[in-house]
Amino acid sequence: METGANPNPMLPKFLRVVKRHRELPDTWTLDFDPVGGFPFLPGQFNMMYAFGIGEVPVSISGDPARPETLVHTIRAVGKVTEALCAAGPGTEVGIRGPYGTAWPVVEAEGGDLLIIAGGIGLAPIRPALYHIFANRSKYGRVSILIGGRSPEVLLYPAEVRQWRGRFDVEVEVTVDTSNQAWRGNVGVVTSLVRRASFDPAVTTAFVCGPEVMFRYATIELTKAGISPNRTFVSMERNMKCAIGLCGHCQYGPDFVCKDGPVFAFDKIERLFRIREV
Ligand SMILES: Cc1cc2nc3c(=O)[nH]c(=O)nc-3n(C[C@H](O)[C@H](O)[C@H](O)COP(=O)(O)OP(=O)(O)OC[C@H]3O[C@@H](n4cnc5c(N)ncnc54)[C@H](O)[C@@H]3O)c2cc1C
Ligand code: FES
């Protein structure tokens, strides 16, 4: 169920959760079925409001070709995300958006793709993967490198197994720390870059994960010859308005909510390296 017209961009629409699915002990996926659908571009996010608690930015993690279902995967890290993760079917959640820039899936056509996702970072990048799979013939080689802290906390395991079964994409998964049952790679996700097959001159890279991960990822990608203007990262900052008014998400001259969250790395590289020091 949802309320009617929504002329004020700061006013959320109230949508009821139709399905809640546990991904990991602290991570849940919520599905909504907004009347008229919810068109969005891969990489965009919504502001999600838990009644009486607060509002936070969360990326859309469903299929952009299926706007009839709005999907969010949320990791409970604090009071708002905990309340959202606890929202069972029938619970109303305030949603406004979609906001922000997108992964440049169209601009990347004709070349190779290298996608690096760490931890919960697979959720914001999954819509781009759906788009790429649906338009597979428009790209050259596609490599997807996925990392997690340990096998138990890898996101979307069943889906990742399906992707690994495809013959037209290379999918590599690694964990920082293995367990006895794990037969896969061990080590940080950035160590997989050297093994992936791509032509750096025509490759676009998408990187999504914790900032510490993309710090190393961008170093590896630059070493591999992928130009910073063809490397795209999704930034996370605290947000309040999400429409470029309050300044909460300011990153140098940019606002992450409106100029990002997806940035070409050359645009933010200087600031990023200064903050690194
Ligand atoms: C564009 C964007 C997209 C996002 N997409 C997702 C998503 O798809 N799924 C998801 O689970 N989360 C996502 N996040 C992160 C989510 O917004 C934060 O986890 C949330 O704001 C935390 O709020 P809280 O009240 O639950 O916790 P708080 O009490 O505010 O914080 C709890 C802990 O989380 C840390 N934290 C707070 N906000 C952030 C943040 N923005 N990034 C990193 N750490 C943070 C705090 O430092 C603290 O350690 C996204 C953030 C942005 C900016
Ligand atoms: S959140 Fe207000 S300017 Fe970005």
GROMACS .gro file of C-alpha atoms and ligand atoms in nm:
model
  334
    1MET     CA    1   0.000   0.000   0.000
    2GLU     CA    2   0.119   0.351  -0.063
    3THR     CA    3  -0.008   0.706  -0.024
    4GLY     CA    4  -0.098   0.918  -0.329
    5ALA     CA    5   0.090   1.196  -0.511
    6ASN     CA    6   0.421   1.300  -0.360
    7PRO     CA    7   0.504   1.658  -0.465
    8ASN     CA    8   0.756   1.726  -0.184
    9PRO     CA    9   1.084   1.541  -0.255
   10MET     CA   10   1.158   1.525   0.120
   11LEU     CA   11   0.832   1.341   0.194
   12PRO     CA   12   0.865   0.965   0.178
   13LYS     CA   13   0.606   0.734   0.029
   14PHE     CA   14   0.498   0.470   0.274
   15LEU     CA   15   0.529   0.121   0.131
   16ARG     CA   16   0.454  -0.207   0.302
   17VAL     CA   17   0.713  -0.482   0.313
   18VAL     CA   18   0.573  -0.773   0.110
   19LYS     CA   19   0.858  -1.016   0.172
   20ARG     CA   20   1.152  -1.032   0.410
   21HIS     CA   21   1.435  -1.275   0.355
   22ARG     CA   22   1.733  -1.343   0.582
   23GLU     CA   23   2.057  -1.333   0.384
   24LEU     CA   24   2.302  -1.354   0.676
   25PRO     CA   25   2.259  -1.335   1.055
   26ASP     CA   26   2.276  -0.953   1.040
   27THR     CA   27   2.159  -0.893   0.681
   28TRP     CA   28   1.806  -0.901   0.540
   29THR     CA   29   1.646  -0.837   0.205
   30LEU     CA   30   1.314  -0.652   0.195
   31ASP     CA   31   1.081  -0.658  -0.107
   32PHE     CA   32   0.815  -0.396  -0.178
   33ASP     CA   33   0.563  -0.383  -0.465
   34PRO     CA   34   0.497  -0.011  -0.523
   35VAL     CA   35   0.189   0.074  -0.730
   36GLY     CA   36   0.310   0.167  -1.079
   37GLY     CA   37   0.654   0.017  -1.012
   38PHE     CA   38   0.978   0.183  -0.904
   39PRO     CA   39   1.205   0.255  -1.203
   40PHE     CA   40   1.569   0.314  -1.110
   41LEU     CA   41   1.919   0.297  -1.255
   42PRO     CA   42   2.175   0.043  -1.128
   43GLY     CA   43   2.373   0.209  -0.847
   44GLN     CA   44   2.102   0.447  -0.727
   45PHE     CA   45   1.980   0.452  -0.368
   46ASN     CA   46   1.671   0.539  -0.163
   47MET     CA   47   1.634   0.707   0.172
   48MET     CA   48   1.455   0.454   0.395
   49TYR     CA   49   1.268   0.576   0.702
   50ALA     CA   50   1.194   0.350   0.999
   51PHE     CA   51   0.901   0.498   1.193
   52GLY     CA   52   1.005   0.710   1.488
   53ILE     CA   53   1.367   0.603   1.456
   54GLY     CA   54   1.530   0.766   1.157
   55GLU     CA   55   1.617   0.768   0.791
   56VAL     CA   56   1.924   0.623   0.615
   57PRO     CA   57   2.048   0.581   0.257
   58VAL     CA   58   2.027   0.226   0.118
   59SER     CA   59   2.110   0.120  -0.237
   60ILE     CA   60   1.852  -0.054  -0.450
   61SER     CA   61   1.967  -0.412  -0.505
   62GLY     CA   62   1.700  -0.559  -0.733
   63ASP     CA   63   1.672  -0.597  -1.110
   64PRO     CA   64   1.628  -0.267  -1.298
   65ALA     CA   65   1.437  -0.458  -1.567
   66ARG     CA   66   1.179  -0.560  -1.304
   67PRO     CA   67   1.072  -0.227  -1.153
   68GLU     CA   68   0.749  -0.384  -1.020
   69THR     CA   69   0.951  -0.514  -0.723
   70LEU     CA   70   1.166  -0.278  -0.520
   71VAL     CA   71   1.443  -0.471  -0.341
   72HIS     CA   72   1.677  -0.355  -0.064
   73THR     CA   73   1.943  -0.563   0.112
   74ILE     CA   74   2.032  -0.413   0.449
   75ARG     CA   75   2.297  -0.496   0.705
   76ALA     CA   76   2.201  -0.412   1.064
   77VAL     CA   77   2.481  -0.193   1.201
   78GLY     CA   78   2.291   0.060   1.413
   79LYS     CA   79   1.948   0.166   1.526
   80VAL     CA   80   1.788   0.254   1.190
   81THR     CA   81   1.925  -0.042   0.996
   82GLU     CA   82   1.832  -0.274   1.286
   83ALA     CA   83   1.472  -0.146   1.273
   84LEU     CA   84   1.461  -0.188   0.893
   85CYS     CA   85   1.598  -0.542   0.915
   86ALA     CA   86   1.328  -0.624   1.172
   87ALA     CA   87   1.047  -0.496   0.945
   88GLY     CA   88   0.842  -0.804   0.863
   89PRO     CA   89   0.573  -0.837   0.594
   90GLY     CA   90   0.303  -0.571   0.636
   91THR     CA   91   0.530  -0.320   0.810
   92GLU     CA   92   0.524   0.028   0.655
   93VAL     CA   93   0.859   0.183   0.564
   94GLY     CA   94   0.905   0.539   0.437
   95ILE     CA   95   1.086   0.546   0.105
   96ARG     CA   96   1.201   0.839  -0.106
   97GLY     CA   97   1.416   0.826  -0.414
   98PRO     CA   98   1.569   0.700  -0.632
   99TYR     CA   99   1.868   0.930  -0.589
  100GLY     CA  100   2.220   0.962  -0.718
  101THR     CA  101   2.435   0.859  -1.009
  102ALA     CA  102   2.448   0.516  -1.171
  103TRP     CA  103   2.710   0.260  -1.272
  104PRO     CA  104   2.793   0.354  -1.634
  105VAL     CA  105   2.669   0.026  -1.782
  106VAL     CA  106   2.581   0.183  -2.118
  107GLU     CA  107   2.906   0.382  -2.154
  108ALA     CA  108   3.101   0.060  -2.082
  109GLU     CA  109   2.946  -0.126  -2.377
  110GLY     CA  110   3.191  -0.256  -2.636
  111GLY     CA  111   3.474  -0.311  -2.386
  112ASP     CA  112   3.571  -0.553  -2.109
  113LEU     CA  113   3.431  -0.522  -1.758
  114LEU     CA  114   3.603  -0.590  -1.428
  115ILE     CA  115   3.374  -0.580  -1.127
  116ILE     CA  116   3.504  -0.596  -0.770
  117ALA     CA  117   3.265  -0.632  -0.477
  118GLY     CA  118   3.352  -0.671  -0.111
  119GLY     CA  119   3.110  -0.776   0.164
  120ILE     CA  120   2.775  -0.593   0.155
  121GLY     CA  121   2.912  -0.412  -0.156
  122LEU     CA  122   2.763  -0.688  -0.369
  123ALA     CA  123   2.414  -0.548  -0.292
  124PRO     CA  124   2.463  -0.203  -0.454
  125ILE     CA  125   2.635  -0.358  -0.755
  126ARG     CA  126   2.387  -0.644  -0.815
  127PRO     CA  127   2.151  -0.430  -1.032
  128ALA     CA  128   2.445  -0.358  -1.264
  129LEU     CA  129   2.519  -0.733  -1.284
  130TYR     CA  130   2.155  -0.806  -1.377
  131HIS     CA  131   2.176  -0.543  -1.649
  132ILE     CA  132   2.505  -0.682  -1.782
  133PHE     CA  133   2.373  -1.041  -1.786
  134ALA     CA  134   2.061  -0.927  -1.973
  135ASN     CA  135   2.276  -0.741  -2.226
  136ARG     CA  136   2.571  -0.979  -2.228
  137SER     CA  137   2.642  -0.955  -2.603
  138LYS     CA  138   2.715  -0.581  -2.571
  139TYR     CA  139   3.031  -0.640  -2.363
  140GLY     CA  140   3.365  -0.812  -2.417
  141ARG     CA  141   3.509  -1.020  -2.131
  142VAL     CA  142   3.329  -0.985  -1.797
  143SER     CA  143   3.512  -1.069  -1.474
  144ILE     CA  144   3.341  -1.048  -1.135
  145LEU     CA  145   3.563  -1.066  -0.827
  146ILE     CA  146   3.383  -1.113  -0.495
  147GLY     CA  147   3.539  -1.100  -0.150
  148GLY     CA  148   3.413  -1.160   0.202
  149ARG     CA  149   3.561  -1.185   0.549
  150SER     CA  150   3.476  -1.557   0.575
  151PRO     CA  151   3.268  -1.818   0.385
  152GLU     CA  152   2.972  -1.780   0.626
  153VAL     CA  153   2.930  -1.410   0.549
  154LEU     CA  154   2.937  -1.422   0.169
  155LEU     CA  155   2.625  -1.249   0.037
  156TYR     CA  156   2.375  -1.413  -0.207
  157PRO     CA  157   2.562  -1.751  -0.211
  158ALA     CA  158   2.300  -1.939  -0.418
  159GLU     CA  159   2.291  -1.667  -0.681
  160VAL     CA  160   2.670  -1.643  -0.695
  161ARG     CA  161   2.680  -2.022  -0.757
  162GLN     CA  162   2.446  -1.970  -1.054
  163TRP     CA  163   2.665  -1.692  -1.192
  164ARG     CA  164   2.970  -1.917  -1.158
  165GLY     CA  165   2.788  -2.176  -1.369
  166ARG     CA  166   2.763  -1.934  -1.664
  167PHE     CA  167   3.014  -1.979  -1.945
  168ASP     CA  168   3.012  -1.616  -2.050
  169VAL     CA  169   3.140  -1.456  -1.728
  170GLU     CA  170   3.439  -1.526  -1.505
  171VAL     CA  171   3.339  -1.524  -1.138
  172GLU     CA  172   3.603  -1.559  -0.866
  173VAL     CA  173   3.526  -1.562  -0.495
  174THR     CA  174   3.773  -1.526  -0.213
  175VAL     CA  175   3.761  -1.501   0.166
  176ASP     CA  176   4.001  -1.340   0.411
  177THR     CA  177   3.973  -1.633   0.652
  178SER     CA  178   3.859  -1.980   0.546
  179ASN     CA  179   3.696  -2.268   0.734
  180GLN     CA  180   3.741  -2.644   0.686
  181ALA     CA  181   3.464  -2.673   0.428
  182TRP     CA  182   3.597  -2.392   0.206
  183ARG     CA  183   3.773  -2.512  -0.109
  184GLY     CA  184   3.803  -2.172  -0.277
  185ASN     CA  185   4.049  -1.883  -0.282
  186VAL     CA  186   4.183  -1.733   0.040
  187GLY     CA  187   4.319  -1.380   0.043
  188VAL     CA  188   4.199  -1.028  -0.014
  189VAL     CA  189   3.975  -0.968  -0.315
  190THR     CA  190   4.222  -0.729  -0.475
  191SER     CA  191   4.472  -1.018  -0.511
  192LEU     CA  192   4.238  -1.165  -0.777
  193VAL     CA  193   4.288  -0.870  -1.014
  194ARG     CA  194   4.617  -1.014  -1.143
  195ARG     CA  195   4.443  -1.341  -1.237
  196ALA     CA  196   4.145  -1.190  -1.416
  197SER     CA  197   4.149  -1.174  -1.795
  198PHE     CA  198   4.087  -0.832  -1.948
  199ASP     CA  199   4.247  -0.587  -2.185
  200PRO     CA  200   4.322  -0.280  -1.969
  201ALA     CA  201   4.303  -0.045  -2.268
  202VAL     CA  202   3.931  -0.119  -2.315
  203THR     CA  203   3.829  -0.218  -1.962
  204THR     CA  204   3.588  -0.037  -1.732
  205ALA     CA  205   3.609  -0.128  -1.363
  206PHE     CA  206   3.332  -0.101  -1.103
  207VAL     CA  207   3.438  -0.121  -0.738
  208CYS     CA  208   3.197  -0.145  -0.444
  209GLY     CA  209   3.279  -0.227  -0.085
  210PRO     CA  210   3.432  -0.082   0.228
  211GLU     CA  211   3.659   0.218   0.166
  212VAL     CA  212   3.966   0.028   0.283
  213MET     CA  213   3.899  -0.233   0.014
  214PHE     CA  214   3.866   0.012  -0.271
  215ARG     CA  215   4.175   0.194  -0.156
  216TYR     CA  216   4.371  -0.125  -0.241
  217ALA     CA  217   4.151  -0.207  -0.539
  218THR     CA  218   4.221   0.126  -0.709
  219ILE     CA  219   4.596   0.078  -0.654
  220GLU     CA  220   4.581  -0.271  -0.815
  221LEU     CA  221   4.366  -0.146  -1.103
  222THR     CA  222   4.603   0.141  -1.176
  223LYS     CA  223   4.896  -0.105  -1.167
  224ALA     CA  224   4.706  -0.330  -1.408
  225GLY     CA  225   4.678  -0.037  -1.650
  226ILE     CA  226   4.312   0.054  -1.609
  227SER     CA  227   4.282   0.429  -1.628
  228PRO     CA  228   4.129   0.610  -1.325
  229ASN     CA  229   3.872   0.767  -1.555
  230ARG     CA  230   3.747   0.417  -1.641
  231THR     CA  231   3.742   0.305  -1.277
  232PHE     CA  232   3.416   0.375  -1.093
  233VAL     CA  233   3.363   0.352  -0.719
  234SER     CA  234   3.054   0.387  -0.501
  235MET     CA  235   3.112   0.614  -0.201
  236GLU     CA  236   2.926   0.605   0.132
  237ARG     CA  237   2.873   0.907   0.350
  238ASN     CA  238   2.619   0.998   0.617
  239MET     CA  239   2.321   1.171   0.458
  240LYS     CA  240   2.030   1.379   0.569
  241CYS     CA  241   1.847   1.541   0.275
  242ALA     CA  242   1.987   1.329  -0.013
  243ILE     CA  243   1.899   1.609  -0.258
  244GLY     CA  244   2.209   1.829  -0.237
  245LEU     CA  245   2.080   2.080   0.019
  246CYS     CA  246   2.213   2.009   0.367
  247GLY     CA  247   2.584   1.948   0.300
  248HIS     CA  248   2.600   1.641   0.527
  249CYS     CA  249   2.750   1.423   0.256
  250GLN     CA  250   3.000   1.676   0.122
  251TYR     CA  251   3.318   1.523  -0.019
  252GLY     CA  252   3.550   1.803  -0.131
  253PRO     CA  253   3.355   2.007  -0.386
  254ASP     CA  254   3.101   1.727  -0.440
  255PHE     CA  255   2.792   1.602  -0.264
  256VAL     CA  256   2.787   1.223  -0.250
  257CYS     CA  257   2.404   1.219  -0.267
  258LYS     CA  258   2.381   1.412  -0.594
  259ASP     CA  259   2.721   1.396  -0.768
  260GLY     CA  260   2.762   1.033  -0.650
  261PRO     CA  261   2.739   0.781  -0.498
  262VAL     CA  262   2.905   0.640  -0.813
  263PHE     CA  263   3.211   0.847  -0.907
  264ALA     CA  264   3.477   0.808  -1.174
  265PHE     CA  265   3.788   0.756  -0.965
  266ASP     CA  266   3.985   1.034  -1.142
  267LYS     CA  267   3.726   1.283  -1.011
  268ILE     CA  268   3.789   1.200  -0.645
  269GLU     CA  269   4.138   1.051  -0.657
  270ARG     CA  270   4.325   1.357  -0.530
  271LEU     CA  271   4.097   1.402  -0.229
  272PHE     CA  272   4.091   1.030  -0.164
  273ARG     CA  273   4.470   1.005  -0.155
  274ILE     CA  274   4.495   1.314   0.072
  275ARG     CA  275   4.252   1.153   0.319
  276GLU     CA  276   4.450   0.833   0.302
  277VAL     CA  277   4.760   1.003   0.443
  278LIG     C1  278   2.470   0.574  -0.104
  278LIG     C2  279   2.468   0.474   0.009
  278LIG     C3  280   2.421   0.346  -0.016
  278LIG     C4  281   2.416   0.251   0.088
  278LIG     N1  282   2.367   0.128   0.060
  278LIG     C5  283   2.357   0.038   0.159
  278LIG     C6  284   2.301  -0.092   0.131
  278LIG     O1  285   2.264  -0.125   0.018
  278LIG     N2  286   2.289  -0.177   0.235
  278LIG     C7  287   2.330  -0.144   0.363
  278LIG     O2  288   2.316  -0.226   0.453
  278LIG     N3  289   2.384  -0.024   0.390
  278LIG     C8  290   2.397   0.068   0.292
  278LIG     N4  291   2.449   0.192   0.321
  278LIG     C9  292   2.498   0.221   0.457
  278LIG    C10  293   2.382   0.261   0.548
  278LIG     O3  294   2.331   0.387   0.507
  278LIG    C11  295   2.438   0.275   0.693
  278LIG     O4  296   2.469   0.146   0.739
  278LIG    C12  297   2.332   0.338   0.784
  278LIG     O5  298   2.326   0.476   0.756
  278LIG    C13  299   2.365   0.316   0.930
  278LIG     O6  300   2.263   0.376   1.007
  278LIG     P1  301   2.223   0.322   1.152
  278LIG     O7  302   2.136   0.423   1.218
  278LIG     O8  303   2.166   0.185   1.141
  278LIG     O9  304   2.361   0.307   1.225
  278LIG     P2  305   2.447   0.423   1.295
  278LIG    O10  306   2.412   0.419   1.440
  278LIG    O11  307   2.434   0.551   1.220
  278LIG    O12  308   2.592   0.366   1.269
  278LIG    C14  309   2.634   0.238   1.314
  278LIG    C15  310   2.774   0.210   1.261
  278LIG    O13  311   2.774   0.210   1.116
  278LIG    C16  312   2.865   0.310   1.067
  278LIG     N5  313   2.801   0.380   0.955
  278LIG    C17  314   2.699   0.466   0.961
  278LIG     N6  315   2.665   0.512   0.839
  278LIG    C18  316   2.752   0.456   0.754
  278LIG    C19  317   2.772   0.463   0.615
  278LIG     N7  318   2.698   0.542   0.535
  278LIG     N8  319   2.870   0.390   0.562
  278LIG    C20  320   2.947   0.313   0.638
  278LIG     N9  321   2.934   0.301   0.770
  278LIG    C21  322   2.838   0.370   0.827
  278LIG    C22  323   2.888   0.404   1.182
  278LIG    O14  324   3.017   0.463   1.174
  278LIG    C23  325   2.878   0.311   1.301
  278LIG    O15  326   2.998   0.242   1.321
  278LIG    C24  327   2.457   0.287   0.219
  278LIG    C25  328   2.506   0.416   0.243
  278LIG    C26  329   2.512   0.509   0.140
  278LIG    C27  330   2.563   0.646   0.166
  279FES     S1  331   2.267   1.456   0.214
  279FES    FE1  332   2.220   1.666   0.212
  279FES     S2  333   2.357   1.743   0.064
  279FES    FE2  334   2.383   1.529   0.048
   0.00000   0.00000   0.00000
